[in-house]
Tab-separated table of C-alpha atoms in Angstrom:
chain	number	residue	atom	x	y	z
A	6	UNK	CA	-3.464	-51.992	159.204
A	7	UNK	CA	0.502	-51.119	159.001
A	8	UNK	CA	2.834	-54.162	159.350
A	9	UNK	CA	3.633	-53.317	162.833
A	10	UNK	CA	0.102	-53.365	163.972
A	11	UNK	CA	-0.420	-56.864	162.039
A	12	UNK	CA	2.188	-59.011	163.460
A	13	UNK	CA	0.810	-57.975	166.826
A	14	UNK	CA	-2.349	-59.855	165.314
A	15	UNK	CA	-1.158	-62.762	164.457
A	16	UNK	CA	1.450	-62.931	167.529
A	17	UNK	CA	-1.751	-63.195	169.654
A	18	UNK	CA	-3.780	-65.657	167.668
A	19	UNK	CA	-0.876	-68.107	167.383
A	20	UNK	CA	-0.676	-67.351	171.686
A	21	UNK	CA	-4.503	-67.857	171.870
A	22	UNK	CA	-4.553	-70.903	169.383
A	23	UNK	CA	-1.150	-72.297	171.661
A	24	UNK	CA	-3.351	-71.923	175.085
A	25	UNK	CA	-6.417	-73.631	173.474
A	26	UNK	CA	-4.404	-76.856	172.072
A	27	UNK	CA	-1.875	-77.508	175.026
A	28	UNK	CA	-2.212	-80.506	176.858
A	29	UNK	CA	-4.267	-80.029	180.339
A	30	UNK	CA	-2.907	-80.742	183.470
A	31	UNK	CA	-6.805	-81.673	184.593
A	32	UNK	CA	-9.453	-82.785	182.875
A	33	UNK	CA	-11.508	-80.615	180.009
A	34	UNK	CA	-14.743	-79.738	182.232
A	35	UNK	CA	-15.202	-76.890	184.406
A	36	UNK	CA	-13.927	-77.338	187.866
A	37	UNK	CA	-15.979	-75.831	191.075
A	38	UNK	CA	-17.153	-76.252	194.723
A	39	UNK	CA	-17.867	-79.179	195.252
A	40	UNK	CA	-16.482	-80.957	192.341
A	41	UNK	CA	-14.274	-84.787	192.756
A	42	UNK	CA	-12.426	-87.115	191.276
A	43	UNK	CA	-8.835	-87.499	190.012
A	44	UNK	CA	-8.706	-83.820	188.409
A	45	UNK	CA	-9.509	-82.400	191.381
A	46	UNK	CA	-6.281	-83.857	192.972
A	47	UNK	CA	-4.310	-82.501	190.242
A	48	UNK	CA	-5.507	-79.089	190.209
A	49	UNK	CA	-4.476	-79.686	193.785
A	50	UNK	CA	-1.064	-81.011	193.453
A	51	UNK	CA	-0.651	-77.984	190.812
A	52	UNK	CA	-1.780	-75.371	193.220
A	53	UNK	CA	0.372	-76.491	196.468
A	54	UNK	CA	3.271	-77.143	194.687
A	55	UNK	CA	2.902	-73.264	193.084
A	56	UNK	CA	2.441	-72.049	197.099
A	57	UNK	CA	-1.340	-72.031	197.248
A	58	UNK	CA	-2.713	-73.870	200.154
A	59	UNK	CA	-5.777	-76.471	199.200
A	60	UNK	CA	-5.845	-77.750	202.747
A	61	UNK	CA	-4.169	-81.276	201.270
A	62	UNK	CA	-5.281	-83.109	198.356
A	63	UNK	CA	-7.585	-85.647	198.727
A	64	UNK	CA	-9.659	-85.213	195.581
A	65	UNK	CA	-12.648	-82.956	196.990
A	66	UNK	CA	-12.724	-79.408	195.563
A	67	UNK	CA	-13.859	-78.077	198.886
A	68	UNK	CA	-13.642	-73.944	200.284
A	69	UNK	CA	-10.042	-74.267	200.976
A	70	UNK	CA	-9.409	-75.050	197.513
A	71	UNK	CA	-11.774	-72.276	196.193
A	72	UNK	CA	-9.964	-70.037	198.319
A	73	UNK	CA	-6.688	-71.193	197.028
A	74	UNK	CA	-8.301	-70.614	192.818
A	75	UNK	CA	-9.634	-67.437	193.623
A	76	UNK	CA	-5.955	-66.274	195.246
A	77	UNK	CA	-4.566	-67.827	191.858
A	78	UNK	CA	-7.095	-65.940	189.902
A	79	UNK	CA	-5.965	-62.280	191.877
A	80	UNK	CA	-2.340	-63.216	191.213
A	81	UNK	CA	-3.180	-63.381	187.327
A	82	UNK	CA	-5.894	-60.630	187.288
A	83	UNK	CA	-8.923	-63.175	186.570
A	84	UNK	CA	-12.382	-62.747	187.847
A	85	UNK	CA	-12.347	-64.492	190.861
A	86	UNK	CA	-14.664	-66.972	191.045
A	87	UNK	CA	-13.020	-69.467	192.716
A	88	UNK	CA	-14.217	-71.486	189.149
A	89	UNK	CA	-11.599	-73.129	187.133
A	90	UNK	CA	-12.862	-72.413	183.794
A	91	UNK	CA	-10.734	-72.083	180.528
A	92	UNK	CA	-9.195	-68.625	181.572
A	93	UNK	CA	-7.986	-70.346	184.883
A	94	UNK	CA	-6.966	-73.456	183.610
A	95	UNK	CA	-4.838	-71.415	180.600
A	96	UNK	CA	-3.070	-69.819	183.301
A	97	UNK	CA	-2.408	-73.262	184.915
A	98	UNK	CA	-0.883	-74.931	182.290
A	99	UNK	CA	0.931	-71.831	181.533
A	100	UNK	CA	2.333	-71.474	185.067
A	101	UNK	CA	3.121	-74.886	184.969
A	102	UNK	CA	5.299	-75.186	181.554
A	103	UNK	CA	6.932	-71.501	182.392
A	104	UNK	CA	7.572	-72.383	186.191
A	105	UNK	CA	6.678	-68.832	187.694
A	106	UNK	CA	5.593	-69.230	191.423
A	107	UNK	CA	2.547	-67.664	193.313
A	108	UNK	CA	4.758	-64.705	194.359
A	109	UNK	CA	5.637	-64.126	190.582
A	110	UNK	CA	9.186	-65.665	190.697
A	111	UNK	CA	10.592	-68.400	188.603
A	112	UNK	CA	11.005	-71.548	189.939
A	113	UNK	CA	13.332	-74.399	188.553
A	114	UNK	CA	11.591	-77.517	187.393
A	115	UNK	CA	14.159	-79.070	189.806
A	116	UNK	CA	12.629	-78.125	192.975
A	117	UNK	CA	9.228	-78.441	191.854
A	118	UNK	CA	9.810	-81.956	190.985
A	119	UNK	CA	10.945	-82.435	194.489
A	120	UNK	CA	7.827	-81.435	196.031
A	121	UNK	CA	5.900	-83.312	193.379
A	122	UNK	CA	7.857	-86.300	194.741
A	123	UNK	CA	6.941	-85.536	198.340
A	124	UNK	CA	3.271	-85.586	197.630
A	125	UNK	CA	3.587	-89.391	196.375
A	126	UNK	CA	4.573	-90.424	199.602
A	127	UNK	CA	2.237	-88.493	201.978
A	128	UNK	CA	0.673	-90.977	204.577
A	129	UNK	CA	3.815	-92.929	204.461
A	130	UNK	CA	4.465	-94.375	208.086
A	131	UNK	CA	7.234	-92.857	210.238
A	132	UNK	CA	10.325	-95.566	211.055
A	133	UNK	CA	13.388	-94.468	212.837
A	134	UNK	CA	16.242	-95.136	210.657
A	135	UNK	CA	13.337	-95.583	207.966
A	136	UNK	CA	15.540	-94.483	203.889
A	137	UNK	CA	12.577	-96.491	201.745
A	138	UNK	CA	8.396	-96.408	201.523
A	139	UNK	CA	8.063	-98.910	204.173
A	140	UNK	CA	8.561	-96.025	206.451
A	141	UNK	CA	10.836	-93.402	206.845
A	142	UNK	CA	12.486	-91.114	209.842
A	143	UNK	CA	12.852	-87.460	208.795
A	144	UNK	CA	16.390	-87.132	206.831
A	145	UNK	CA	15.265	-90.888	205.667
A	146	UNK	CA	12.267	-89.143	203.879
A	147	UNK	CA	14.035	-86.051	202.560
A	148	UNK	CA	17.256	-87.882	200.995
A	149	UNK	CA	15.394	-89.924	199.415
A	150	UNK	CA	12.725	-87.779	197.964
A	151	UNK	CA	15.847	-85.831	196.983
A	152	UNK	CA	17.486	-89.071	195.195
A	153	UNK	CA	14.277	-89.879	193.299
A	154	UNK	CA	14.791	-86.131	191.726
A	155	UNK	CA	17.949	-87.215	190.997
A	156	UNK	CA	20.033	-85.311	193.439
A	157	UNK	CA	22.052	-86.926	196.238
A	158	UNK	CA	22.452	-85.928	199.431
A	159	UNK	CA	23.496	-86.940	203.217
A	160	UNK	CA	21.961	-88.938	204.693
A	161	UNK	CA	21.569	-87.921	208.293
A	162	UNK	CA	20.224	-84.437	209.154
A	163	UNK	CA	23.473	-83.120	210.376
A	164	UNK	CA	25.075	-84.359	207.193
A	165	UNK	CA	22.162	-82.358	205.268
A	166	UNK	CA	22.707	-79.510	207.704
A	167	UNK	CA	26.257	-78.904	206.860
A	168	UNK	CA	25.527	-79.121	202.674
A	169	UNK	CA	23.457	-77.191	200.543
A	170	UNK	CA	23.052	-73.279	200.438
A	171	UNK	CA	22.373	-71.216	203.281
A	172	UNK	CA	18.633	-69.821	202.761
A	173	UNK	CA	17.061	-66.730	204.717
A	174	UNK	CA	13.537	-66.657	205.963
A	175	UNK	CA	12.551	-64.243	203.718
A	176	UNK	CA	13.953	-66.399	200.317
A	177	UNK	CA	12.457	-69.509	200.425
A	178	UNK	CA	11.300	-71.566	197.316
A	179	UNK	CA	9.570	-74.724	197.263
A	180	UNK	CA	12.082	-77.414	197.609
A	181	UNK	CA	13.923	-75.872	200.155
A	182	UNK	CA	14.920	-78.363	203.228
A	183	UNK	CA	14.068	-76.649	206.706
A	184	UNK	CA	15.431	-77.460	209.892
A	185	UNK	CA	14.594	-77.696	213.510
A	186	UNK	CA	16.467	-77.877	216.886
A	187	UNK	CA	14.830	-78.645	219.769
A	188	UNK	CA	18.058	-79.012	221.787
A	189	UNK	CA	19.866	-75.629	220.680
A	190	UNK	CA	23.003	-78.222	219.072
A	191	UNK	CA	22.758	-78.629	215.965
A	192	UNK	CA	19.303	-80.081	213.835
A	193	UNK	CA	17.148	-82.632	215.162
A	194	UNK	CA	14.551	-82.216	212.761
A	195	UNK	CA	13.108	-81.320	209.110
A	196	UNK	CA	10.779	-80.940	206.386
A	197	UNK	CA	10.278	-79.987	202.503
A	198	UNK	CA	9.264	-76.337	202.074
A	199	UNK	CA	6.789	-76.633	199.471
A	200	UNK	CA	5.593	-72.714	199.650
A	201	UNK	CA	2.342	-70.820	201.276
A	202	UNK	CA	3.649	-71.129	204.478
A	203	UNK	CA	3.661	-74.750	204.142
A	204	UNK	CA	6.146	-78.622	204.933
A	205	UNK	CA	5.822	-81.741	204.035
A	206	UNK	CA	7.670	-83.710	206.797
A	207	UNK	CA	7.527	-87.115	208.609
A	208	UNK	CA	5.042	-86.103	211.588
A	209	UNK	CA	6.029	-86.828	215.240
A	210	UNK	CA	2.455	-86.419	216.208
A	211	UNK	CA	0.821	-88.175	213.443
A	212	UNK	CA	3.562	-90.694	212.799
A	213	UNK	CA	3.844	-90.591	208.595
A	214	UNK	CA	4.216	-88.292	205.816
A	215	UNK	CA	2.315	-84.927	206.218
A	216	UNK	CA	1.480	-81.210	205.438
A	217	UNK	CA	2.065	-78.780	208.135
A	218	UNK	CA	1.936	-75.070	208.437
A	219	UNK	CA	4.906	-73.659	208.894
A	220	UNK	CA	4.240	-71.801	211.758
A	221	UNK	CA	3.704	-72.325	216.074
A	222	UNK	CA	5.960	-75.045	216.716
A	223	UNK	CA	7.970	-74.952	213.488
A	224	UNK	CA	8.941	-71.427	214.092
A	225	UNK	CA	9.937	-71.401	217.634
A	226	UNK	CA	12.247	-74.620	216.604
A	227	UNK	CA	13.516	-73.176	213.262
A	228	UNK	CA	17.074	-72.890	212.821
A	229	UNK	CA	17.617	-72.172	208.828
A	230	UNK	CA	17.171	-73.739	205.867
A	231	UNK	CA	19.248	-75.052	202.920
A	232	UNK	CA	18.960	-75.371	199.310
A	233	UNK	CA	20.235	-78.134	197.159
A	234	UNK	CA	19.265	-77.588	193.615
């Protein structure tokens, strides 16, 4: 074996021995249809916040979730088997730590934080004029989701309008605020982009924190999008 050939070796063994020994997101036990409990709800949190849509996390590794592993497992060239074994779970820690998205680009820690942060306060109740977990209204929610990753922002959605960076359709990230106008003057509502076609937002029709697809409604209302980190 030439010296060339060798260091290839050992370069994968020390990768292979890295993958083995890194701290899991989840739990050490294979993870399937059907499957509960509190790493469940992480390999949920993991998967939304990387653009893959569980259907919410609430714990139960149901077929929206398989569907959402076995998209993962494409992405990475895995059997898909909607199973999150060893292979799959590597690739989620990996993902994780190196911060590449579903669509293969990187994503900051920053604005993955922020939609980490979202997810804590899902099921929040909706207040109007609401900045704090008792309840929030919709720029209430967003600033201070924002200040909890340490950025500040405005607090009204006009204010949060007029800051950030502009951000087409076809570019968003996770973290990325959208906005709504149902009045053609300016914003009158918005929501987290956290990726898959998918917002965390303060409801009207539900009246607290929740996913929504980011579609019917939300894109007859749209009227851009901003991006603060």
């Amino acid at each position: 074996m030439n010296q060339l050939n060798h260091k290839k070796l050992v370069a994968s063994v020390v990768l292979s021995i890295t993958l083995m020994q890194a701290p899991s997101a989840f739990a050490m036990e294979l993870l399937k249809y059907g499957s509960r409990g509190q790493a469940v709800v992480s390999l949920q949190q993991t998967l939304n916040r990387l653009g893959y849509n569980t259907g919410g996390i609430d714990g139960i590794f149901g077929s929206k979730t398989k569907s959402a592993v076995i998209a993962l497992q494409k992405r990475f060239g895995l059997s898909p088997d909607g199973i999150v074994g060893p292979a799959t779970e590597a690739v989620l820690n990996r993902t994780v730590v190196s911060g590449v998205s579903s669509r293969g680009a990187y994503v900051r820690t920053s604005n993955l934080s922020i939609v980490s942060i979202a997810e804590k306060y899902l099921g929040t109740p909706y207040v109007y004029g609401g900045t704090t977990p008792a309840g929030f209204d919709c720029s209430g929610f967003v600033q201070y989701v924002f200040r909890q990753a340490g950025k500040g922002i405005g607090r009204t959605t006009y204010d949060q309008y007029a800051g950030g960076r502009p951000v087409s359709l076809s570019d968003l990230q996770p973290g990325d605020i959208l906005f709504f106008s149902t009045s053609g003057k300016g914003p009158t509502h918005e929501g987290i982009y956290i990726g898959n076609n998918r917002l965390i937002h303060m409801s009207d029709s539900s009246k607290k924190a929740a996913y929504d697809d980011f579609s019917g409604w939300f894109r007859t209302y749209y009227i851009g999008a901003r991006r603060y980190y």
